[in-house]
Amino acid sequence: MNLIIKNPATGAAIAELTSDNKASVRAKLSLLQQGQKEWALHPVKERLACIIKFGELVKQHGEELSVILTRETGKPIQQSRNEINGAQNRIDHLSSHAERWLRGEVLVDEGLTHEKISYEPLGVIANISAWNFPYNVGYNVFLYALVAGNAVLYKPSEYASLTGKQFEKYLHKAGVPENVFQCVIGPGDVGQQLLEEPLDGYFFTGSYGTGRHIAQTVAHKLVPVQLELGGKDPLFVMDDVADVKQAAINAAEGAFYNNGQSCCAVERIYVSEGIYDNFIDAFVAEVKTYIIGDPTNQHTFIGPLTRQPQIAVLDQQVTDAINKGAVLETGGQAMEGQGYYYQPTVLTNCDHRMKVMMEESFGPIIGIQKVSSDEEALSLMQDTDYGLTGAVFSGNEERALKILEALNTGTVYWNCCDRVSPNVPWSGRKNSGLGSTLSAQGIRAFVQPKSYHLRSS
Ligand code: NAD
């Protein structure tokens, strides 16, 4: 079966790729099983050199790659450029730290018995990925896995396959051997094929439903499983923010950047009652300034959704909220004409009976709720099955930290949001996932420790 790639801005088919099947997945896995052993013997420095070269090639071909990303996902071109340039920080960070993180450690070096640890790669790992930030979430996994000495069977999302093929092309050009990195193309049933093969680890980025299915299916293999899943990330805007208008502008960007299709997008906002009306006015005014349209135009901020079926999800959330008493301040429906466009939508007077406050929207819609105390805000922020990020905007660090320390999320933000850094781990709790990418912890995910007890007589 072939995979038809459509441009979300027009709905038109722009490419056709041959999908993988059971036989081709097996052949690629067998190739990688041979190559991995040799790859693991190279010093970290040499593996790193290939990754650095890969980064240079991506930079050199940045504009061409941005156009491909925009054509297949609908991401506004300036945001595609930002993503490609921004993801380079993973490579810079790895090149500064990976050798140290992967070096073995001597724990006891005196007396007769010596004790030390070495870090060995897992083997051939599956990297099953999402479409929304294919550079960021791909780099978080395959670059770290490769530097640690693993081979990678990479399955890009069916909505980011042209980009995935570019990763393969430039990794090979940069010196990562063909028997160390292979891309498999296709929708979910091709991903399912990977679950049935004897991979040495499963590293998944995507929705909670698929992540849970993967964890359940491969559980009997007793190999590492890492899941980077969705979120319903809250932002609380306190009444002591220095500038309500600026807080509203920043909050709106956190909610609407990449059309709201970010795992750590602001998905629900709580606002102290003292500034509620001013905040709503500024927020809605800001959203109304967004330029919506052709994602190849460099001034566009809101392009089409990547996936057409998401329109129905957003429609349901809007209708449900309005039926339960929310006020529609702007937007509220798909746009007429070609492409999968949805109006940036702001719902106020929201509460937790509404889907828009409880279920991941993954689109350009936001629910806002008034709160009368910090305690009420915290309790609402905690009322979720997810645990990816949580944010507080406040002029008072101590007051903000009281909330942030209590949140059961992998990441917290004070006066910022929707942000990822290679310096610190990226991890979800509860239905947002299992394990960490990035930082030293993100590379240790791709190795297994071996303990040596060495007695000299
Ligand atoms: P998805 O779960 O629909 O698909 C993800 C990948 O899984 C795709 O490659 C898909 O082909 C594959 N897949 C589907 N069924 C499979 C099966 N049975 N077996 C194996 N693989 C299968 O998710 P998506 O729409 O691509 O991504 C959006 C979701 O990802 C959102 O929930 C978002 O929040 C989340 N996400 C999380 C992070 C994070 O770091 N926490 C980052 C980006 C996206």
Coordinates of C-alpha atoms and ligand atoms in Angstrom, one line a residue:
M1 CA 0.0 0.0 0.0
N2 CA 1.2 3.5 -0.7
L3 CA 1.0 6.4 1.6
I4 CA -0.5 9.6 0.1
I5 CA 0.8 12.8 1.6
K6 CA -1.6 15.7 1.5
N7 CA -1.0 19.4 2.0
P8 CA -3.3 20.5 4.8
A9 CA -3.5 24.0 3.4
T10 CA -5.2 22.7 0.3
G11 CA -6.2 19.1 0.9
A12 CA -4.3 18.2 -2.3
A13 CA -2.1 15.2 -2.6
I14 CA 1.6 16.3 -2.9
A15 CA 3.5 13.0 -2.8
E16 CA 3.1 9.3 -2.6
L17 CA 5.5 7.1 -0.7
T18 CA 5.8 3.3 -0.6
S19 CA 4.6 2.0 2.8
D20 CA 6.7 -0.6 4.6
N21 CA 5.3 -4.0 5.3
K22 CA 6.1 -7.0 7.5
A23 CA 8.8 -8.2 5.2
S24 CA 10.5 -4.9 4.7
V25 CA 10.3 -4.1 8.4
R26 CA 12.0 -7.4 9.2
A27 CA 14.7 -6.8 6.5
K28 CA 15.5 -3.4 8.0
L29 CA 15.6 -4.7 11.5
S30 CA 18.0 -7.5 10.5
L31 CA 20.2 -4.9 8.8
L32 CA 20.3 -2.8 11.9
Q33 CA 21.0 -5.8 14.2
Q34 CA 24.2 -6.4 12.2
G35 CA 25.3 -2.7 12.1
Q36 CA 24.6 -1.9 15.7
K37 CA 27.4 -4.1 17.0
E38 CA 30.0 -2.3 15.0
W39 CA 28.5 1.2 15.7
A40 CA 28.8 0.5 19.4
L41 CA 32.5 -0.1 19.1
H42 CA 33.2 3.4 17.8
P43 CA 34.2 5.9 20.5
V44 CA 31.5 8.3 21.5
K45 CA 33.5 11.1 19.9
E46 CA 33.2 9.5 16.5
R47 CA 29.5 8.9 16.8
L48 CA 29.1 12.5 18.0
A49 CA 31.1 13.7 15.0
C50 CA 28.4 12.2 12.7
I51 CA 25.6 13.9 14.6
I52 CA 27.5 17.3 14.5
K53 CA 27.9 16.9 10.7
F54 CA 24.2 16.0 10.5
G55 CA 23.4 19.3 12.2
E56 CA 25.6 21.2 9.8
L57 CA 23.8 19.6 6.8
V58 CA 20.4 20.4 8.3
K59 CA 21.5 24.0 8.7
Q60 CA 22.9 24.2 5.2
H61 CA 19.6 22.9 3.8
G62 CA 17.4 24.7 6.3
E63 CA 15.2 26.6 3.9
E64 CA 14.5 23.5 1.7
L65 CA 13.7 21.5 4.8
S66 CA 11.4 24.2 6.2
V67 CA 9.4 24.2 3.0
I68 CA 9.0 20.4 3.2
L69 CA 7.8 20.7 6.8
T70 CA 5.4 23.4 6.0
R71 CA 4.0 21.6 2.9
E72 CA 3.2 18.4 4.8
T73 CA 2.1 19.7 8.2
G74 CA 0.8 23.2 7.4
K75 CA 3.1 24.7 10.0
P76 CA 3.6 28.4 9.2
I77 CA 6.9 28.8 7.4
Q78 CA 8.5 31.1 10.0
Q79 CA 7.6 28.5 12.7
S80 CA 9.1 25.7 10.6
R81 CA 12.3 27.7 10.4
N82 CA 12.2 28.3 14.1
E83 CA 11.8 24.6 14.8
I84 CA 14.7 23.6 12.6
N85 CA 17.0 26.2 14.0
G86 CA 15.9 25.6 17.6
A87 CA 16.3 21.9 17.5
Q88 CA 20.1 22.4 16.9
N89 CA 20.4 23.1 20.6
R90 CA 20.1 19.4 21.3
I91 CA 23.2 18.8 19.1
D92 CA 25.1 21.6 20.8
H93 CA 24.3 20.2 24.2
L94 CA 25.1 16.6 23.3
S95 CA 28.5 17.7 21.8
S96 CA 29.3 19.4 25.1
H97 CA 28.2 16.7 27.5
A98 CA 27.6 13.3 25.9
E99 CA 31.2 11.9 26.4
R100 CA 31.0 12.7 30.1
W101 CA 27.5 11.3 30.5
L102 CA 28.4 8.0 28.8
R103 CA 31.8 7.5 30.5
G104 CA 31.9 4.6 33.0
E105 CA 32.4 5.4 36.6
V106 CA 34.8 3.8 39.1
L107 CA 33.1 3.6 42.5
V108 CA 35.7 1.8 44.6
D109 CA 39.4 1.8 43.6
E110 CA 41.2 0.7 46.8
G111 CA 41.7 -2.6 48.5
L112 CA 41.3 -6.0 46.7
T113 CA 37.9 -5.5 45.2
H114 CA 37.3 -2.8 42.6
E115 CA 33.8 -1.7 41.7
K116 CA 32.8 0.2 38.5
I117 CA 30.0 0.8 36.1
S118 CA 30.0 0.9 32.4
Y119 CA 27.1 2.1 30.2
E120 CA 26.2 -0.2 27.3
P121 CA 23.7 0.6 24.5
L122 CA 20.4 -1.2 24.5
G123 CA 20.7 -2.5 20.9
V124 CA 18.2 -1.7 18.2
I125 CA 15.5 0.6 19.4
A126 CA 12.2 1.6 17.8
N127 CA 11.5 5.4 17.7
I128 CA 7.8 5.8 16.9
S129 CA 7.1 9.5 16.5
A130 CA 4.6 12.3 16.2
W131 CA 4.1 15.0 13.5
N132 CA 3.6 18.2 15.5
F133 CA 7.3 19.0 16.1
P134 CA 9.1 16.3 14.1
Y135 CA 12.5 17.9 14.5
N136 CA 12.3 18.5 18.3
V137 CA 10.7 15.2 19.2
G138 CA 12.7 13.2 16.7
Y139 CA 16.0 14.7 17.8
N140 CA 15.1 14.1 21.5
V141 CA 15.1 10.4 20.8
F142 CA 17.2 9.3 17.7
L143 CA 20.1 11.6 18.2
Y144 CA 20.6 10.6 21.9
A145 CA 20.1 6.9 21.0
L146 CA 22.7 7.0 18.2
V147 CA 25.3 8.8 20.3
A148 CA 24.8 6.2 23.0
G149 CA 25.7 3.4 20.5
N150 CA 22.2 2.1 19.5
A151 CA 20.8 1.5 16.0
V152 CA 17.4 3.2 15.3
L153 CA 14.4 2.0 13.5
Y154 CA 12.6 5.3 13.1
K155 CA 8.9 5.5 12.2
P156 CA 7.9 9.1 11.6
S157 CA 4.2 9.9 11.8
E158 CA 2.3 9.3 8.6
Y159 CA 1.7 13.1 8.7
A160 CA 5.5 13.9 8.8
S161 CA 7.0 11.2 6.6
L162 CA 8.6 13.5 4.0
T163 CA 10.5 15.1 6.9
G164 CA 11.3 11.7 8.3
K165 CA 12.9 10.7 5.0
Q166 CA 15.0 13.8 5.1
F167 CA 16.3 12.8 8.5
E168 CA 17.4 9.5 7.0
K169 CA 19.0 11.1 4.0
Y170 CA 21.1 13.6 6.0
L171 CA 22.0 11.2 8.8
H172 CA 23.4 8.8 6.1
K173 CA 25.2 11.7 4.4
A174 CA 26.7 12.7 7.7
G175 CA 28.3 9.3 8.1
V176 CA 25.7 7.4 10.2
P177 CA 25.8 4.0 8.4
E178 CA 22.8 2.7 6.6
N179 CA 22.8 -0.3 8.9
V180 CA 22.5 2.0 11.9
F181 CA 19.6 4.2 11.0
Q182 CA 16.6 3.2 9.0
C183 CA 13.2 4.9 8.4
V184 CA 10.0 2.9 8.1
I185 CA 7.1 4.6 6.4
G186 CA 3.4 4.1 7.0
P187 CA 0.4 4.6 9.2
G188 CA -0.4 2.9 12.6
D189 CA -0.5 -0.6 11.2
V190 CA 3.2 -0.3 10.2
G191 CA 3.9 1.0 13.7
Q192 CA 2.1 -2.1 15.0
Q193 CA 4.5 -4.2 13.0
L194 CA 7.4 -2.8 15.0
L195 CA 5.6 -4.0 18.2
E196 CA 5.6 -7.5 16.9
E197 CA 9.4 -7.6 16.2
P198 CA 12.1 -8.2 18.7
L199 CA 13.3 -4.6 19.2
D200 CA 15.5 -3.8 22.3
G201 CA 13.4 -0.8 23.4
Y202 CA 10.4 1.3 22.4
F203 CA 10.5 5.0 22.5
F204 CA 7.2 6.6 21.6
T205 CA 6.0 10.2 21.2
G206 CA 2.3 10.6 20.5
S207 CA -1.2 10.3 22.1
Y208 CA -2.1 8.7 25.4
G209 CA -4.3 6.1 23.6
T210 CA -1.5 4.9 21.3
G211 CA 1.1 5.1 24.0
R212 CA -0.9 2.9 26.4
H213 CA -1.5 0.4 23.6
I214 CA 2.2 0.2 22.9
A215 CA 3.1 -0.2 26.5
Q216 CA 0.5 -3.0 26.9
T217 CA 1.5 -4.8 23.7
V218 CA 5.2 -4.9 24.4
A219 CA 5.0 -5.4 28.2
H220 CA 5.8 -9.2 27.9
K221 CA 9.2 -8.4 26.2
L222 CA 10.5 -6.7 29.4
V223 CA 12.5 -4.2 27.4
P224 CA 12.6 -0.4 28.2
V225 CA 9.5 1.5 27.1
Q226 CA 9.4 5.3 27.1
L227 CA 6.3 7.3 26.5
E228 CA 6.1 11.1 25.7
L229 CA 2.4 11.7 25.6
G230 CA -0.2 14.4 25.6
G231 CA -1.2 17.0 28.1
K232 CA -4.0 19.4 29.3
D233 CA -1.5 22.0 30.6
P234 CA -2.8 24.7 32.9
L235 CA -1.7 28.3 33.3
F236 CA -2.7 30.4 36.3
V237 CA -2.5 34.2 35.9
M238 CA -2.3 35.7 39.4
D239 CA -3.6 39.2 40.2
D240 CA -0.1 40.5 41.0
V241 CA 1.4 40.3 37.4
A242 CA 3.3 43.4 36.6
D243 CA 1.5 43.9 33.2
V244 CA -1.8 42.3 32.6
K245 CA -1.7 43.1 28.8
Q246 CA 1.7 41.5 28.4
A247 CA 0.6 38.5 30.5
A248 CA -2.3 38.1 28.1
I249 CA -0.1 38.3 25.0
N250 CA 2.3 35.7 26.4
A251 CA -0.5 33.4 27.4
A252 CA -2.1 33.6 24.0
E253 CA 1.2 32.8 22.3
G254 CA 1.6 29.7 24.6
A255 CA -1.9 28.6 23.6
F256 CA -1.9 29.3 19.9
Y257 CA 1.7 28.8 18.7
N258 CA 1.9 26.0 16.1
N259 CA -1.9 26.3 16.0
G260 CA -2.1 24.9 19.6
Q261 CA -0.7 21.6 18.3
S262 CA 2.1 21.4 20.9
C263 CA 2.2 18.7 23.6
C264 CA 3.0 21.5 26.1
A265 CA 0.7 24.2 24.7
V266 CA -1.3 26.1 27.3
E267 CA -4.6 24.2 27.1
R268 CA -6.6 25.9 29.9
I269 CA -6.2 29.2 31.7
Y270 CA -7.3 30.3 35.2
V271 CA -7.3 34.0 36.0
S272 CA -7.6 35.7 39.4
E273 CA -10.9 37.5 39.6
G274 CA -9.3 40.9 40.3
I275 CA -7.8 41.1 36.8
Y276 CA -10.2 38.7 35.0
D277 CA -12.0 41.3 32.8
N278 CA -8.8 43.2 31.9
F279 CA -7.1 40.0 31.0
I280 CA -9.9 38.7 28.8
D281 CA -10.1 42.0 26.9
A282 CA -6.3 42.0 26.2
F283 CA -6.3 38.3 25.4
V284 CA -9.2 38.4 22.9
A285 CA -7.7 41.6 21.3
E286 CA -4.4 39.8 20.9
V287 CA -6.0 36.7 19.3
K288 CA -7.9 38.9 16.9
T289 CA -4.5 40.3 15.5
Y290 CA -3.3 36.9 14.4
I291 CA -2.7 36.5 10.7
I292 CA -4.4 33.4 9.5
G293 CA -3.9 31.8 6.1
D294 CA -1.3 30.5 3.7
P295 CA 1.4 28.8 5.8
T296 CA 4.0 29.6 3.1
N297 CA 3.5 33.4 3.8
Q298 CA 6.1 34.4 6.3
H299 CA 3.7 36.7 8.2
T300 CA 1.1 33.9 8.9
F301 CA 0.8 32.9 12.5
I302 CA -2.1 30.5 12.2
G303 CA -2.1 28.0 9.4
P304 CA -4.3 24.9 8.8
L305 CA -4.5 22.1 11.3
T306 CA -2.3 19.2 10.2
R307 CA -5.1 16.5 10.6
Q308 CA -8.6 17.1 9.2
P309 CA -10.3 14.8 11.8
Q310 CA -9.3 17.2 14.5
I311 CA -11.9 19.7 13.2
A312 CA -14.7 17.5 14.5
V313 CA -13.0 17.2 18.0
L314 CA -12.7 21.0 18.2
D315 CA -16.3 21.5 17.1
Q316 CA -17.5 19.1 19.8
Q317 CA -15.5 20.9 22.5
V318 CA -16.9 24.3 21.4
T319 CA -20.5 23.1 21.3
D320 CA -20.2 21.3 24.6
A321 CA -18.8 24.4 26.3
I322 CA -21.4 26.7 24.9
N323 CA -24.2 24.3 25.9
K324 CA -22.8 24.3 29.5
G325 CA -22.7 28.1 29.7
A326 CA -19.3 29.2 28.2
V327 CA -19.1 32.5 26.3
L328 CA -17.7 32.4 22.8
E329 CA -15.5 35.5 22.6
T330 CA -14.1 34.8 19.1
G331 CA -13.8 32.1 16.5
G332 CA -15.8 28.8 17.1
Q333 CA -15.8 27.0 13.8
A334 CA -13.8 25.7 10.8
M335 CA -13.2 28.2 8.1
E336 CA -14.8 28.0 4.7
G337 CA -12.8 27.2 1.6
Q338 CA -10.0 24.7 1.0
G339 CA -7.7 23.3 3.6
Y340 CA -8.2 22.3 7.3
Y341 CA -8.4 25.8 8.9
Y342 CA -10.0 26.4 12.2
Q343 CA -10.7 29.9 13.6
P344 CA -8.6 30.8 16.7
T345 CA -11.2 30.3 19.4
V346 CA -11.5 31.8 22.9
L347 CA -14.1 30.5 25.4
T348 CA -14.6 32.3 28.7
N349 CA -16.8 31.6 31.8
C350 CA -15.6 28.0 31.5
D351 CA -15.6 25.3 34.2
H352 CA -14.6 21.7 34.7
R353 CA -17.9 20.2 33.5
M354 CA -16.7 21.2 30.0
K355 CA -14.6 19.0 27.7
V356 CA -12.5 22.1 26.7
M357 CA -11.1 22.2 30.3
M358 CA -10.6 18.4 30.7
E359 CA -9.7 16.8 27.3
E360 CA -6.7 17.6 25.2
S361 CA -7.8 20.0 22.4
F362 CA -4.6 20.0 20.3
G363 CA -5.9 22.9 18.2
P364 CA -6.4 26.7 18.2
I365 CA -9.0 26.8 21.0
I366 CA -8.7 27.8 24.7
G367 CA -11.0 27.8 27.7
I368 CA -10.6 30.4 30.4
Q369 CA -12.0 30.2 34.0
K370 CA -12.2 32.8 36.7
V371 CA -10.8 31.9 40.2
S372 CA -11.2 33.6 43.5
S373 CA -8.1 32.2 45.3
D374 CA -4.7 30.5 44.8
E375 CA -6.1 27.4 46.5
E376 CA -9.0 27.2 44.1
A377 CA -6.6 27.6 41.2
L378 CA -4.3 24.9 42.4
S379 CA -7.1 22.5 43.0
L380 CA -8.4 23.1 39.4
M381 CA -4.9 22.8 37.9
Q382 CA -4.6 19.4 39.7
D383 CA -8.0 18.2 38.4
T384 CA -6.6 16.3 35.4
D385 CA -5.5 12.9 34.2
Y386 CA -2.5 14.5 32.6
G387 CA 0.8 15.7 34.2
L388 CA 3.1 17.3 31.5
T389 CA 3.5 20.9 32.5
G390 CA 2.0 23.7 34.6
A391 CA 2.6 27.4 34.6
V392 CA 2.1 30.4 36.8
F393 CA 2.4 34.1 35.8
S394 CA 3.0 36.2 38.9
G395 CA 5.1 39.1 40.2
N396 CA 5.9 37.1 43.3
E397 CA 8.2 34.1 43.0
E398 CA 7.5 32.7 46.4
R399 CA 3.7 32.8 45.8
A400 CA 4.2 31.1 42.4
L401 CA 6.5 28.5 43.8
K402 CA 3.9 27.4 46.3
I403 CA 1.7 26.4 43.4
L404 CA 4.5 25.0 41.2
E405 CA 5.9 22.8 44.0
A406 CA 2.5 21.2 44.6
L407 CA 1.8 20.4 41.0
N408 CA 2.1 16.8 39.9
T409 CA 3.7 17.5 36.5
G410 CA 7.1 16.8 35.0
T411 CA 7.8 20.4 34.2
V412 CA 6.7 23.7 35.8
Y413 CA 7.1 27.3 34.6
W414 CA 7.2 30.7 36.3
N415 CA 6.4 33.6 33.9
C416 CA 7.0 31.5 30.9
C417 CA 5.3 28.5 29.3
D418 CA 5.3 26.1 26.2
R419 CA 9.1 25.8 26.5
V420 CA 11.5 22.9 26.2
S421 CA 15.3 23.0 27.0
P422 CA 18.0 20.4 26.4
N423 CA 19.5 21.2 29.9
V424 CA 16.6 19.7 31.9
P425 CA 14.7 16.4 31.6
W426 CA 11.4 16.4 29.6
S427 CA 9.0 14.0 31.2
G428 CA 5.4 13.5 31.7
R429 CA 3.5 12.1 34.7
K430 CA 0.2 10.2 34.9
N431 CA -1.3 10.0 31.4
S432 CA 1.4 12.3 30.0
G433 CA 4.0 9.5 29.9
L434 CA 6.8 7.6 31.4
G435 CA 10.6 8.2 31.4
S436 CA 12.6 11.3 30.4
T437 CA 14.2 12.6 27.3
L438 CA 16.9 15.4 27.2
S439 CA 19.6 16.2 29.7
A440 CA 21.8 13.5 31.2
Q441 CA 18.7 11.5 32.1
G442 CA 17.7 11.6 28.4
I443 CA 20.8 9.8 27.3
R444 CA 20.9 7.3 30.2
A445 CA 17.5 6.2 28.9
F446 CA 19.4 4.6 25.9
V447 CA 22.0 2.7 27.9
Q448 CA 22.0 -0.1 30.4
P449 CA 24.4 -0.1 33.3
K450 CA 26.8 -3.0 33.8
S451 CA 28.3 -3.4 37.3
Y452 CA 31.8 -4.8 37.6
H453 CA 33.1 -6.4 40.8
L454 CA 36.8 -7.0 40.1
R455 CA 38.9 -8.8 42.7
S456 CA 42.6 -8.9 42.0
S457 CA 43.3 -12.1 43.9
Ligands
NAD1 P1 -0.6 9.3 17.5 O1 -0.7 8.5 18.8 O2 -1.9 9.3 16.7 O3 0.5 8.7 16.6 C1 1.9 8.7 17.0 C2 2.6 7.7 16.2 O4 2.1 6.4 16.6 C3 2.5 7.8 14.7 O5 3.7 7.5 14.1 C4 1.5 6.6 14.4 O6 1.6 6.1 13.1 C5 1.9 5.6 15.4 N1 0.9 4.6 15.7 C6 -0.4 4.6 15.6 N2 -1.0 3.5 16.0 C7 0.0 2.6 16.3 C8 0.1 1.3 16.8 N3 -1.0 0.5 16.9 N4 1.3 0.7 17.0 C9 2.4 1.5 16.8 N5 2.4 2.7 16.4 C10 1.2 3.3 16.1 O7 -0.2 10.8 17.9 P2 0.0 12.0 17.0 O8 -1.3 12.5 16.5 O9 1.1 11.7 16.0 O10 0.6 13.1 18.0 C11 -0.1 13.9 18.8 C12 0.0 13.5 20.2 O11 1.3 13.5 20.6 C13 -0.7 14.6 21.1 O12 -1.4 13.9 22.2 C14 0.6 15.3 21.7 O13 0.3 15.9 23.0 C15 1.5 14.2 21.8 N6 2.9 14.7 21.9 C16 3.6 14.5 23.0 C17 4.9 15.0 23.1 C18 5.7 14.9 24.4 O14 6.9 15.2 24.4 N7 5.1 14.6 25.5 C19 5.5 15.7 22.0 C20 4.8 15.8 20.8 C21 3.5 15.3 20.8

